[in-house]
PDB file of C-alpha atoms and ligand atoms in Angstrom:
ATOM      1  CA  MET A   1      -0.065   0.041   0.100  1.00  0.00           C
ATOM      2  CA  ASP A   2       1.439   3.507  -1.252  1.00  0.00           C
ATOM      3  CA  LYS A   3       1.796   6.092   1.984  1.00  0.00           C
ATOM      4  CA  THR A   4       0.109   9.992   1.504  1.00  0.00           C
ATOM      5  CA  LEU A   5       2.332  12.757   3.499  1.00  0.00           C
ATOM      6  CA  ILE A   6      -0.559  15.124   4.085  1.00  0.00           C
ATOM      7  CA  PHE A   7       1.200  18.407   6.028  1.00  0.00           C
ATOM      8  CA  GLY A   8       0.991  21.717   6.573  1.00  0.00           C
ATOM      9  CA  HIS A   9       2.831  24.991   6.360  1.00  0.00           C
ATOM     10  CA  LYS A  10       6.571  25.281   7.498  1.00  0.00           C
ATOM     11  CA  SER A  11       6.221  27.004  11.347  1.00  0.00           C
ATOM     12  CA  PRO A  12       3.252  25.291  12.575  1.00  0.00           C
ATOM     13  CA  ASP A  13       0.412  26.776  13.631  1.00  0.00           C
ATOM     14  CA  THR A  14      -2.126  25.338  14.926  1.00  0.00           C
ATOM     15  CA  ASP A  15      -4.633  25.017  11.960  1.00  0.00           C
ATOM     16  CA  SER A  16      -1.525  23.545   9.799  1.00  0.00           C
ATOM     17  CA  ILE A  17      -1.705  20.628  12.838  1.00  0.00           C
ATOM     18  CA  MET A  18      -5.033  19.429  13.119  1.00  0.00           C
ATOM     19  CA  SER A  19      -5.651  20.033   9.116  1.00  0.00           C
ATOM     20  CA  ALA A  20      -2.987  17.193   8.687  1.00  0.00           C
ATOM     21  CA  LEU A  21      -4.547  15.388  11.242  1.00  0.00           C
ATOM     22  CA  VAL A  22      -8.456  16.073  10.499  1.00  0.00           C
ATOM     23  CA  MET A  23      -7.786  15.502   6.564  1.00  0.00           C
ATOM     24  CA  ALA A  24      -5.609  12.066   7.258  1.00  0.00           C
ATOM     25  CA  ASN A  25      -8.632  10.885   9.703  1.00  0.00           C
ATOM     26  CA  LEU A  26     -10.765  12.241   6.336  1.00  0.00           C
ATOM     27  CA  GLU A  27      -8.395   9.890   3.708  1.00  0.00           C
ATOM     28  CA  ASN A  28      -8.887   7.004   4.979  1.00  0.00           C
ATOM     29  CA  TYR A  29     -12.486   6.818   4.561  1.00  0.00           C
ATOM     30  CA  LEU A  30     -12.239   8.332   1.460  1.00  0.00           C
ATOM     31  CA  SER A  31      -9.145   6.465   0.218  1.00  0.00           C
ATOM     32  CA  LYS A  32      -7.110   2.803  -0.435  1.00  0.00           C
ATOM     33  CA  ASP A  33      -3.708   4.313   0.963  1.00  0.00           C
ATOM     34  CA  THR A  34      -2.447   4.732   4.435  1.00  0.00           C
ATOM     35  CA  ALA A  35      -3.183   8.563   4.918  1.00  0.00           C
ATOM     36  CA  VAL A  36      -0.057  10.230   7.671  1.00  0.00           C
ATOM     37  CA  PRO A  37      -1.005  12.605   8.787  1.00  0.00           C
ATOM     38  CA  CYS A  38       2.722  14.912   8.938  1.00  0.00           C
ATOM     39  CA  ARG A  39       4.237  18.533  10.730  1.00  0.00           C
ATOM     40  CA  LEU A  40       7.103  19.975   9.168  1.00  0.00           C
ATOM     41  CA  GLY A  41       8.398  22.213  12.032  1.00  0.00           C
ATOM     42  CA  GLU A  42       7.653  22.202  16.177  1.00  0.00           C
ATOM     43  CA  ILE A  43       4.170  22.046  17.617  1.00  0.00           C
ATOM     44  CA  ASN A  44       3.546  25.925  19.422  1.00  0.00           C
ATOM     45  CA  LYS A  45       2.054  25.739  23.259  1.00  0.00           C
ATOM     46  CA  GLU A  46      -1.420  26.625  21.933  1.00  0.00           C
ATOM     47  CA  THR A  47      -1.731  23.757  19.564  1.00  0.00           C
ATOM     48  CA  ALA A  48       0.496  21.266  22.535  1.00  0.00           C
ATOM     49  CA  TYR A  49      -2.315  23.279  24.660  1.00  0.00           C
ATOM     50  CA  ALA A  50      -6.185  21.424  22.444  1.00  0.00           C
ATOM     51  CA  LEU A  51      -3.164  18.251  21.746  1.00  0.00           C
ATOM     52  CA  LYS A  52      -3.455  17.408  25.033  1.00  0.00           C
ATOM     53  CA  TYR A  53      -7.534  18.376  25.576  1.00  0.00           C
ATOM     54  CA  PHE A  54      -8.231  16.014  23.503  1.00  0.00           C
ATOM     55  CA  LYS A  55      -5.790  13.270  23.782  1.00  0.00           C
ATOM     56  CA  VAL A  56      -4.697  12.655  20.602  1.00  0.00           C
ATOM     57  CA  GLN A  57      -0.430  12.517  19.555  1.00  0.00           C
ATOM     58  CA  ALA A  58       1.242  15.461  17.546  1.00  0.00           C
ATOM     59  CA  PRO A  59       1.695  14.470  13.813  1.00  0.00           C
ATOM     60  CA  LYS A  60       4.852  12.780  13.161  1.00  0.00           C
ATOM     61  CA  TYR A  61       7.770  15.916  12.184  1.00  0.00           C
ATOM     62  CA  LEU A  62       9.185  15.065   8.449  1.00  0.00           C
ATOM     63  CA  ASP A  63      11.654  16.860   7.437  1.00  0.00           C
ATOM     64  CA  ASN A  64      11.919  15.976   2.997  1.00  0.00           C
ATOM     65  CA  VAL A  65       9.974  14.614   0.725  1.00  0.00           C
ATOM     66  CA  SER A  66      12.036  12.322  -1.847  1.00  0.00           C
ATOM     67  CA  ASN A  67      11.437  11.900  -6.202  1.00  0.00           C
ATOM     68  CA  GLY A  68       7.192  10.700  -6.335  1.00  0.00           C
ATOM     69  CA  ASP A  69       6.329  10.489  -2.844  1.00  0.00           C
ATOM     70  CA  SER A  70       2.807  10.585  -2.635  1.00  0.00           C
ATOM     71  CA  VAL A  71       1.303  14.411   0.027  1.00  0.00           C
ATOM     72  CA  ILE A  72      -1.646  16.463   0.025  1.00  0.00           C
ATOM     73  CA  LEU A  73      -0.977  20.053   1.355  1.00  0.00           C
ATOM     74  CA  VAL A  74      -3.723  21.238   3.818  1.00  0.00           C
ATOM     75  CA  ASP A  75      -3.214  25.430   5.338  1.00  0.00           C
ATOM     76  CA  HIS A  76      -0.550  26.159   1.633  1.00  0.00           C
ATOM     77  CA  ASN A  77      -0.015  25.875  -1.190  1.00  0.00           C
ATOM     78  CA  GLU A  78       3.204  28.354  -1.825  1.00  0.00           C
ATOM     79  CA  PHE A  79       6.009  26.088  -1.941  1.00  0.00           C
ATOM     80  CA  SER A  80       8.743  28.088  -0.184  1.00  0.00           C
ATOM     81  CA  GLN A  81       5.913  27.181   2.667  1.00  0.00           C
ATOM     82  CA  SER A  82       5.739  23.505   1.624  1.00  0.00           C
ATOM     83  CA  VAL A  83       8.403  21.302   2.485  1.00  0.00           C
ATOM     84  CA  ASN A  84      11.845  20.509   1.110  1.00  0.00           C
ATOM     85  CA  GLY A  85      12.046  19.316  -1.995  1.00  0.00           C
ATOM     86  CA  ILE A  86       8.200  19.701  -2.658  1.00  0.00           C
ATOM     87  CA  GLU A  87       9.021  20.898  -6.608  1.00  0.00           C
ATOM     88  CA  THR A  88       9.839  16.205  -6.412  1.00  0.00           C
ATOM     89  CA  ALA A  89       6.686  15.286  -4.725  1.00  0.00           C
ATOM     90  CA  LYS A  90       3.445  14.218  -6.707  1.00  0.00           C
ATOM     91  CA  ILE A  91       0.650  17.051  -5.360  1.00  0.00           C
ATOM     92  CA  LEU A  92      -2.357  14.520  -4.529  1.00  0.00           C
ATOM     93  CA  LYS A  93      -4.643  17.277  -3.633  1.00  0.00           C
ATOM     94  CA  VAL A  94      -4.568  20.947  -1.857  1.00  0.00           C
ATOM     95  CA  VAL A  95      -6.923  21.720   0.729  1.00  0.00           C
ATOM     96  CA  ASP A  96      -6.326  25.483   1.646  1.00  0.00           C
ATOM     97  CA  HIS A  97      -7.665  29.097   2.422  1.00  0.00           C
ATOM     98  CA  HIS A  98      -4.404  31.263   1.508  1.00  0.00           C
ATOM     99  CA  ARG A  99      -3.743  33.300  -1.999  1.00  0.00           C
ATOM    100  CA  ILE A 100      -2.853  31.007  -4.755  1.00  0.00           C
ATOM    101  CA  CYS A 101       0.842  31.696  -5.243  1.00  0.00           C
ATOM    102  CA  GLY A 102       4.062  30.149  -7.421  1.00  0.00           C
ATOM    103  CA  PHE A 103       1.651  26.310  -7.662  1.00  0.00           C
ATOM    104  CA  GLN A 104       2.027  24.058 -10.503  1.00  0.00           C
ATOM    105  CA  THR A 105       1.511  20.878 -11.181  1.00  0.00           C
ATOM    106  CA  SER A 106       3.038  17.865 -14.087  1.00  0.00           C
ATOM    107  CA  GLU A 107      -0.478  15.559 -12.495  1.00  0.00           C
ATOM    108  CA  PRO A 108      -4.699  16.770 -12.283  1.00  0.00           C
ATOM    109  CA  LEU A 109      -5.157  16.785  -8.672  1.00  0.00           C
ATOM    110  CA  PHE A 110      -8.148  17.721  -6.264  1.00  0.00           C
ATOM    111  CA  TYR A 111      -7.850  21.523  -5.064  1.00  0.00           C
ATOM    112  CA  MET A 112     -10.483  23.117  -2.840  1.00  0.00           C
ATOM    113  CA  SER A 113      -9.780  26.106  -1.784  1.00  0.00           C
ATOM    114  CA  GLU A 114     -11.789  28.323   0.025  1.00  0.00           C
ATOM    115  CA  PRO A 115     -11.468  32.765   1.706  1.00  0.00           C
ATOM    116  CA  VAL A 116     -12.734  31.304   4.685  1.00  0.00           C
ATOM    117  CA  GLY A 117     -11.661  31.403   8.061  1.00  0.00           C
ATOM    118  CA  CYS A 118      -9.724  28.426   8.341  1.00  0.00           C
ATOM    119  CA  THR A 119      -9.119  25.455   6.822  1.00  0.00           C
ATOM    120  CA  CYS A 120     -10.591  22.926   8.972  1.00  0.00           C
ATOM    121  CA  THR A 121     -13.861  25.021   8.375  1.00  0.00           C
ATOM    122  CA  ILE A 122     -12.853  23.113   4.381  1.00  0.00           C
ATOM    123  CA  LEU A 123     -12.579  20.004   5.844  1.00  0.00           C
ATOM    124  CA  TYR A 124     -15.569  20.406   7.725  1.00  0.00           C
ATOM    125  CA  GLU A 125     -17.375  21.020   4.705  1.00  0.00           C
ATOM    126  CA  LEU A 126     -15.398  17.837   2.910  1.00  0.00           C
ATOM    127  CA  TYR A 127     -16.639  15.618   5.753  1.00  0.00           C
ATOM    128  CA  LYS A 128     -20.591  16.828   5.101  1.00  0.00           C
ATOM    129  CA  MET A 129     -19.980  16.278   1.452  1.00  0.00           C
ATOM    130  CA  ASN A 130     -19.050  12.950   1.663  1.00  0.00           C
ATOM    131  CA  ASN A 131     -21.257  11.894   4.643  1.00  0.00           C
ATOM    132  CA  ILE A 132     -18.600  11.099   7.332  1.00  0.00           C
ATOM    133  CA  GLU A 133     -19.672  10.600  10.403  1.00  0.00           C
ATOM    134  CA  ILE A 134     -16.780  14.232  12.275  1.00  0.00           C
ATOM    135  CA  ASN A 135     -16.154  11.864  16.257  1.00  0.00           C
ATOM    136  CA  PRO A 136     -16.000  14.712  18.900  1.00  0.00           C
ATOM    137  CA  THR A 137     -12.364  14.268  18.911  1.00  0.00           C
ATOM    138  CA  ILE A 138     -12.401  15.545  15.632  1.00  0.00           C
ATOM    139  CA  ALA A 139     -14.242  18.239  15.779  1.00  0.00           C
ATOM    140  CA  GLY A 140     -12.566  19.451  18.978  1.00  0.00           C
ATOM    141  CA  LEU A 141      -9.137  19.183  16.825  1.00  0.00           C
ATOM    142  CA  MET A 142     -11.066  20.863  14.228  1.00  0.00           C
ATOM    143  CA  LEU A 143     -12.552  23.946  16.210  1.00  0.00           C
ATOM    144  CA  SER A 144      -9.063  23.835  18.180  1.00  0.00           C
ATOM    145  CA  ALA A 145      -7.458  24.906  14.662  1.00  0.00           C
ATOM    146  CA  ILE A 146     -10.889  27.344  14.401  1.00  0.00           C
ATOM    147  CA  ILE A 147     -10.449  29.555  17.702  1.00  0.00           C
ATOM    148  CA  SER A 148      -6.766  30.123  16.580  1.00  0.00           C
ATOM    149  CA  ASP A 149      -6.919  31.131  12.878  1.00  0.00           C
ATOM    150  CA  THR A 150     -10.284  33.411  14.078  1.00  0.00           C
ATOM    151  CA  LEU A 151      -9.774  34.462  17.321  1.00  0.00           C
ATOM    152  CA  LEU A 152     -12.397  32.903  18.532  1.00  0.00           C
ATOM    153  CA  LEU A 153     -14.565  34.844  15.349  1.00  0.00           C
ATOM    154  CA  LYS A 154     -13.550  38.187  16.247  1.00  0.00           C
ATOM    155  CA  SER A 155     -10.641  37.946  12.986  1.00  0.00           C
ATOM    156  CA  PRO A 156     -11.630  40.059  10.482  1.00  0.00           C
ATOM    157  CA  THR A 157     -11.075  36.934   8.186  1.00  0.00           C
ATOM    158  CA  THR A 158     -14.466  34.746   9.595  1.00  0.00           C
ATOM    159  CA  THR A 159     -16.607  34.177   7.552  1.00  0.00           C
ATOM    160  CA  ILE A 160     -20.901  32.544   8.303  1.00  0.00           C
ATOM    161  CA  LYS A 161     -19.100  29.124   7.750  1.00  0.00           C
ATOM    162  CA  ASP A 162     -16.451  29.232   9.934  1.00  0.00           C
ATOM    163  CA  GLU A 163     -19.497  30.045  13.021  1.00  0.00           C
ATOM    164  CA  LYS A 164     -21.035  27.806  11.827  1.00  0.00           C
ATOM    165  CA  ALA A 165     -18.845  24.719  11.384  1.00  0.00           C
ATOM    166  CA  LEU A 166     -17.500  26.251  15.123  1.00  0.00           C
ATOM    167  CA  LYS A 167     -21.499  25.843  15.911  1.00  0.00           C
ATOM    168  CA  GLU A 168     -22.364  22.435  14.690  1.00  0.00           C
ATOM    169  CA  LEU A 169     -18.716  20.763  16.557  1.00  0.00           C
ATOM    170  CA  GLU A 170     -18.853  22.631  19.558  1.00  0.00           C
ATOM    171  CA  LYS A 171     -21.726  20.744  20.138  1.00  0.00           C
ATOM    172  CA  ILE A 172     -20.445  17.150  18.667  1.00  0.00           C
ATOM    173  CA  ALA A 173     -17.614  18.368  20.877  1.00  0.00           C
ATOM    174  CA  GLY A 174     -19.314  18.648  24.154  1.00  0.00           C
ATOM    175  CA  ILE A 175     -18.116  21.771  25.206  1.00  0.00           C
ATOM    176  CA  ASP A 176     -18.024  24.927  25.678  1.00  0.00           C
ATOM    177  CA  VAL A 177     -15.923  26.911  23.058  1.00  0.00           C
ATOM    178  CA  ASN A 178     -15.859  30.119  24.438  1.00  0.00           C
ATOM    179  CA  SER A 179     -14.271  29.044  27.743  1.00  0.00           C
ATOM    180  CA  TYR A 180     -12.122  26.593  25.856  1.00  0.00           C
ATOM    181  CA  GLY A 181     -10.953  28.814  23.353  1.00  0.00           C
ATOM    182  CA  LEU A 182      -9.660  31.284  25.064  1.00  0.00           C
ATOM    183  CA  ASP A 183      -7.620  29.250  27.799  1.00  0.00           C
ATOM    184  CA  MET A 184      -5.957  27.158  24.529  1.00  0.00           C
ATOM    185  CA  LEU A 185      -5.080  30.831  23.039  1.00  0.00           C
ATOM    186  CA  LYS A 186      -4.155  32.425  26.293  1.00  0.00           C
ATOM    187  CA  ALA A 187      -2.223  28.151  26.216  1.00  0.00           C
ATOM    188  CA  GLY A 188      -0.326  29.998  23.659  1.00  0.00           C
ATOM    189  CA  THR A 189       0.612  33.580  24.547  1.00  0.00           C
ATOM    190  CA  ASN A 190       2.963  31.955  27.361  1.00  0.00           C
ATOM    191  CA  LEU A 191       5.705  33.684  25.390  1.00  0.00           C
ATOM    192  CA  ASP A 192       8.677  34.177  28.765  1.00  0.00           C
ATOM    193  CA  GLU A 193      11.215  30.574  27.666  1.00  0.00           C
ATOM    194  CA  TYR A 194      11.423  32.012  24.203  1.00  0.00           C
ATOM    195  CA  THR A 195      14.433  32.772  22.962  1.00  0.00           C
ATOM    196  CA  ALA A 196      14.314  35.690  20.568  1.00  0.00           C
ATOM    197  CA  GLU A 197      15.695  33.507  17.439  1.00  0.00           C
ATOM    198  CA  GLN A 198      12.404  31.839  18.275  1.00  0.00           C
ATOM    199  CA  LEU A 199       9.763  34.576  18.600  1.00  0.00           C
ATOM    200  CA  ILE A 200      10.305  35.384  15.265  1.00  0.00           C
ATOM    201  CA  SER A 201      10.255  32.289  13.449  1.00  0.00           C
ATOM    202  CA  LEU A 202       7.202  30.296  15.608  1.00  0.00           C
ATOM    203  CA  ASP A 203       4.761  32.188  12.732  1.00  0.00           C
ATOM    204  CA  ALA A 204       7.090  33.040  10.460  1.00  0.00           C
ATOM    205  CA  LYS A 205       5.803  33.297   6.109  1.00  0.00           C
ATOM    206  CA  ASN A 206       8.318  33.551   3.559  1.00  0.00           C
ATOM    207  CA  VAL A 207       6.841  35.964   1.027  1.00  0.00           C
ATOM    208  CA  ASP A 208       7.373  37.551  -1.890  1.00  0.00           C
ATOM    209  CA  ILE A 209       5.726  40.227  -2.688  1.00  0.00           C
ATOM    210  CA  ASN A 210       6.748  42.180  -7.153  1.00  0.00           C
ATOM    211  CA  GLY A 211      10.247  40.679  -6.372  1.00  0.00           C
ATOM    212  CA  ASN A 212      10.965  41.414  -3.223  1.00  0.00           C
ATOM    213  CA  SER A 213      11.425  39.038  -0.164  1.00  0.00           C
ATOM    214  CA  VAL A 214       9.540  39.598   2.616  1.00  0.00           C
ATOM    215  CA  VAL A 215       8.935  37.033   6.067  1.00  0.00           C
ATOM    216  CA  ILE A 216       6.111  38.529   7.577  1.00  0.00           C
ATOM    217  CA  ALA A 217       6.797  37.002  11.434  1.00  0.00           C
ATOM    218  CA  GLN A 218       3.669  36.707  14.265  1.00  0.00           C
ATOM    219  CA  VAL A 219       3.122  36.486  17.479  1.00  0.00           C
ATOM    220  CA  ASN A 220       0.065  36.109  19.960  1.00  0.00           C
ATOM    221  CA  THR A 221      -0.343  38.074  23.141  1.00  0.00           C
ATOM    222  CA  VAL A 222      -2.402  39.771  26.022  1.00  0.00           C
ATOM    223  CA  ASN A 223       0.184  41.455  26.752  1.00  0.00           C
ATOM    224  CA  ILE A 224       2.342  43.560  24.396  1.00  0.00           C
ATOM    225  CA  GLU A 225       4.682  45.826  26.732  1.00  0.00           C
ATOM    226  CA  ASP A 226       5.353  42.218  27.582  1.00  0.00           C
ATOM    227  CA  VAL A 227       6.940  41.305  24.165  1.00  0.00           C
ATOM    228  CA  MET A 228       8.454  44.753  23.849  1.00  0.00           C
ATOM    229  CA  LYS A 229      10.460  44.799  26.016  1.00  0.00           C
ATOM    230  CA  ASN A 230      13.229  42.218  24.655  1.00  0.00           C
ATOM    231  CA  LYS A 231      12.681  45.205  22.133  1.00  0.00           C
ATOM    232  CA  VAL A 232      16.404  45.113  21.503  1.00  0.00           C
ATOM    233  CA  ALA A 233      16.951  41.436  20.941  1.00  0.00           C
ATOM    234  CA  LEU A 234      14.554  41.192  18.840  1.00  0.00           C
ATOM    235  CA  GLU A 235      15.888  43.685  17.006  1.00  0.00           C
ATOM    236  CA  LYS A 236      19.526  42.155  16.868  1.00  0.00           C
ATOM    237  CA  ALA A 237      17.905  38.717  15.424  1.00  0.00           C
ATOM    238  CA  ILE A 238      16.139  39.692  13.205  1.00  0.00           C
ATOM    239  CA  ASN A 239      19.439  41.954  11.409  1.00  0.00           C
ATOM    240  CA  ASN A 240      20.607  37.685  11.208  1.00  0.00           C
ATOM    241  CA  THR A 241      18.348  36.736   9.731  1.00  0.00           C
ATOM    242  CA  ILE A 242      17.360  39.844   7.470  1.00  0.00           C
ATOM    243  CA  THR A 243      21.590  38.903   6.512  1.00  0.00           C
ATOM    244  CA  GLU A 244      21.109  34.871   7.177  1.00  0.00           C
ATOM    245  CA  LYS A 245      18.602  35.314   3.766  1.00  0.00           C
ATOM    246  CA  ASN A 246      18.784  38.138   2.022  1.00  0.00           C
ATOM    247  CA  LEU A 247      15.359  39.716   2.852  1.00  0.00           C
ATOM    248  CA  ASP A 248      14.379  42.393   2.124  1.00  0.00           C
ATOM    249  CA  LEU A 249      11.808  43.349   4.517  1.00  0.00           C
ATOM    250  CA  PHE A 250      10.836  41.982   8.264  1.00  0.00           C
ATOM    251  CA  MET A 251       8.148  42.761   9.834  1.00  0.00           C
ATOM    252  CA  PHE A 252       7.651  40.831  12.920  1.00  0.00           C
ATOM    253  CA  VAL A 253       4.314  41.338  14.292  1.00  0.00           C
ATOM    254  CA  ILE A 254       2.909  41.639  18.133  1.00  0.00           C
ATOM    255  CA  THR A 255      -0.823  41.118  18.471  1.00  0.00           C
ATOM    256  CA  ASP A 256      -2.586  41.649  21.318  1.00  0.00           C
ATOM    257  CA  ILE A 257      -5.658  39.222  21.197  1.00  0.00           C
ATOM    258  CA  LEU A 258      -8.299  40.692  23.499  1.00  0.00           C
ATOM    259  CA  ASN A 259      -7.311  43.886  21.957  1.00  0.00           C
ATOM    260  CA  SER A 260      -7.826  42.845  18.969  1.00  0.00           C
ATOM    261  CA  ASN A 261      -4.119  45.498  18.352  1.00  0.00           C
ATOM    262  CA  SER A 262      -0.717  44.966  16.701  1.00  0.00           C
ATOM    263  CA  GLN A 263       2.207  46.261  17.301  1.00  0.00           C
ATOM    264  CA  THR A 264       5.205  46.317  15.181  1.00  0.00           C
ATOM    265  CA  ILE A 265       8.368  45.668  14.502  1.00  0.00           C
ATOM    266  CA  ALA A 266       9.824  46.136  10.962  1.00  0.00           C
ATOM    267  CA  LEU A 267      13.356  45.618   9.519  1.00  0.00           C
ATOM    268  CA  GLY A 268      14.661  45.785   5.630  1.00  0.00           C
ATOM    269  CA  ARG A 269      15.841  47.796   3.225  1.00  0.00           C
ATOM    270  CA  ARG A 270      11.702  47.773   2.466  1.00  0.00           C
ATOM    271  CA  ILE A 271      10.795  49.121   5.526  1.00  0.00           C
ATOM    272  CA  ASP A 272       8.797  51.808   2.767  1.00  0.00           C
ATOM    273  CA  LEU A 273       6.743  49.681   1.779  1.00  0.00           C
ATOM    274  CA  VAL A 274       5.326  49.283   5.973  1.00  0.00           C
ATOM    275  CA  GLU A 275       5.062  52.853   6.537  1.00  0.00           C
ATOM    276  CA  LYS A 276       3.170  53.334   2.965  1.00  0.00           C
ATOM    277  CA  ALA A 277       0.649  50.572   3.565  1.00  0.00           C
ATOM    278  CA  TYR A 278       0.053  51.870   6.809  1.00  0.00           C
ATOM    279  CA  LYS A 279       0.573  54.857   6.275  1.00  0.00           C
ATOM    280  CA  ILE A 280       2.574  55.864   9.426  1.00  0.00           C
ATOM    281  CA  LYS A 281       6.328  56.050  10.054  1.00  0.00           C
ATOM    282  CA  LEU A 282       8.310  54.044  11.777  1.00  0.00           C
ATOM    283  CA  GLU A 283       9.928  55.121  15.508  1.00  0.00           C
ATOM    284  CA  ASN A 284      12.742  52.866  16.511  1.00  0.00           C
ATOM    285  CA  ASN A 285      11.290  50.164  13.933  1.00  0.00           C
ATOM    286  CA  THR A 286       8.414  50.194  15.725  1.00  0.00           C
ATOM    287  CA  ALA A 287       4.484  50.873  14.870  1.00  0.00           C
ATOM    288  CA  PHE A 288       1.156  51.153  16.409  1.00  0.00           C
ATOM    289  CA  LEU A 289      -1.170  49.036  13.855  1.00  0.00           C
ATOM    290  CA  PRO A 290      -5.230  49.489  15.643  1.00  0.00           C
ATOM    291  CA  GLY A 291      -7.214  47.191  14.708  1.00  0.00           C
ATOM    292  CA  ILE A 292      -4.662  45.204  12.496  1.00  0.00           C
ATOM    293  CA  VAL A 293      -4.968  41.008  13.422  1.00  0.00           C
ATOM    294  CA  SER A 294      -4.827  39.008   9.645  1.00  0.00           C
ATOM    295  CA  ARG A 295      -1.679  38.474   8.433  1.00  0.00           C
ATOM    296  CA  LYS A 296      -4.188  37.069   5.295  1.00  0.00           C
ATOM    297  CA  LYS A 297      -5.613  40.058   5.213  1.00  0.00           C
ATOM    298  CA  GLN A 298      -4.904  42.710   7.232  1.00  0.00           C
ATOM    299  CA  ILE A 299      -1.066  42.310   5.939  1.00  0.00           C
ATOM    300  CA  LEU A 300      -0.001  40.512   3.261  1.00  0.00           C
ATOM    301  CA  PRO A 301      -2.385  42.563   0.441  1.00  0.00           C
ATOM    302  CA  ILE A 302      -2.398  45.869   2.220  1.00  0.00           C
ATOM    303  CA  LEU A 303       1.512  45.300   1.347  1.00  0.00           C
ATOM    304  CA  GLN A 304       1.403  44.265  -2.654  1.00  0.00           C
ATOM    305  CA  GLU A 305      -0.994  46.934  -2.681  1.00  0.00           C
ATOM    306  CA  ASN A 306       1.801  49.155  -1.661  1.00  0.00           C
ATOM    307  CA  VAL A 307       4.290  48.212  -3.417  1.00  0.00           C
TER     308      VAL A 307
HETATM  309 MN1   MN B   1      -4.976  28.367   8.566  1.00  0.00          MN
END
């Protein structure tokens, strides 16, 4: 029997991990191949909290794929965010909710993309479409991903489909989504043990913006000042990464999940992109971004428009 490797993006967030686990569960109903959920990086604290709560093991770590490996991508499609060697793999399916960028295959594939708040919302629809029952554990994984990606439905990426899915999954899992969700999000904001290097790579995405090599990294917190206390160390780590990867811009976004605001530290030769996008002037490499919480909807496209 062939094995199909299923994984989300590098620097995995809760959606990337849960989508891999959930998609593997779904595939085991839909396909005769064996599906193996994988992860492309360390499990963050928020995800660890959710996995422990629902008593599910983390997927196995995958460093690279090689010629002809069968894979399914969830929660991403850009090769720059995918596994090493992705160019040589056989991509069977993609289930995603991001912009499509630089994506190409040599064979036909199943591709499901929707502009909803979370990949697990699309997976929820796939269970429905295929008439497959969702068990309470799978429901718990899915609702954790939706809470994480939509910040408990507060992010502007949230759609009616996310709200409906969350409501339904709450019933199946038999938990109170609001209290569980807040505990889970808070578990992810405990940043004390991380070094500056780790903080800037916990949830970092490489993106190409009209030929500019950009990294947008984000951390969630309940207290922006707490993170900003380490500004000097953060700046040093960011500058090292810029040199190492020859980046044009590194935008570090510290998001206050309780008040739905962010503070950014931006460095690189194209910090003008950030200044133009938000009509601000960075002071000491930093600026407050009121109301900004979503990289996908309020950062990436805004930078692109202003390039
Ligand atoms: Mn996602």
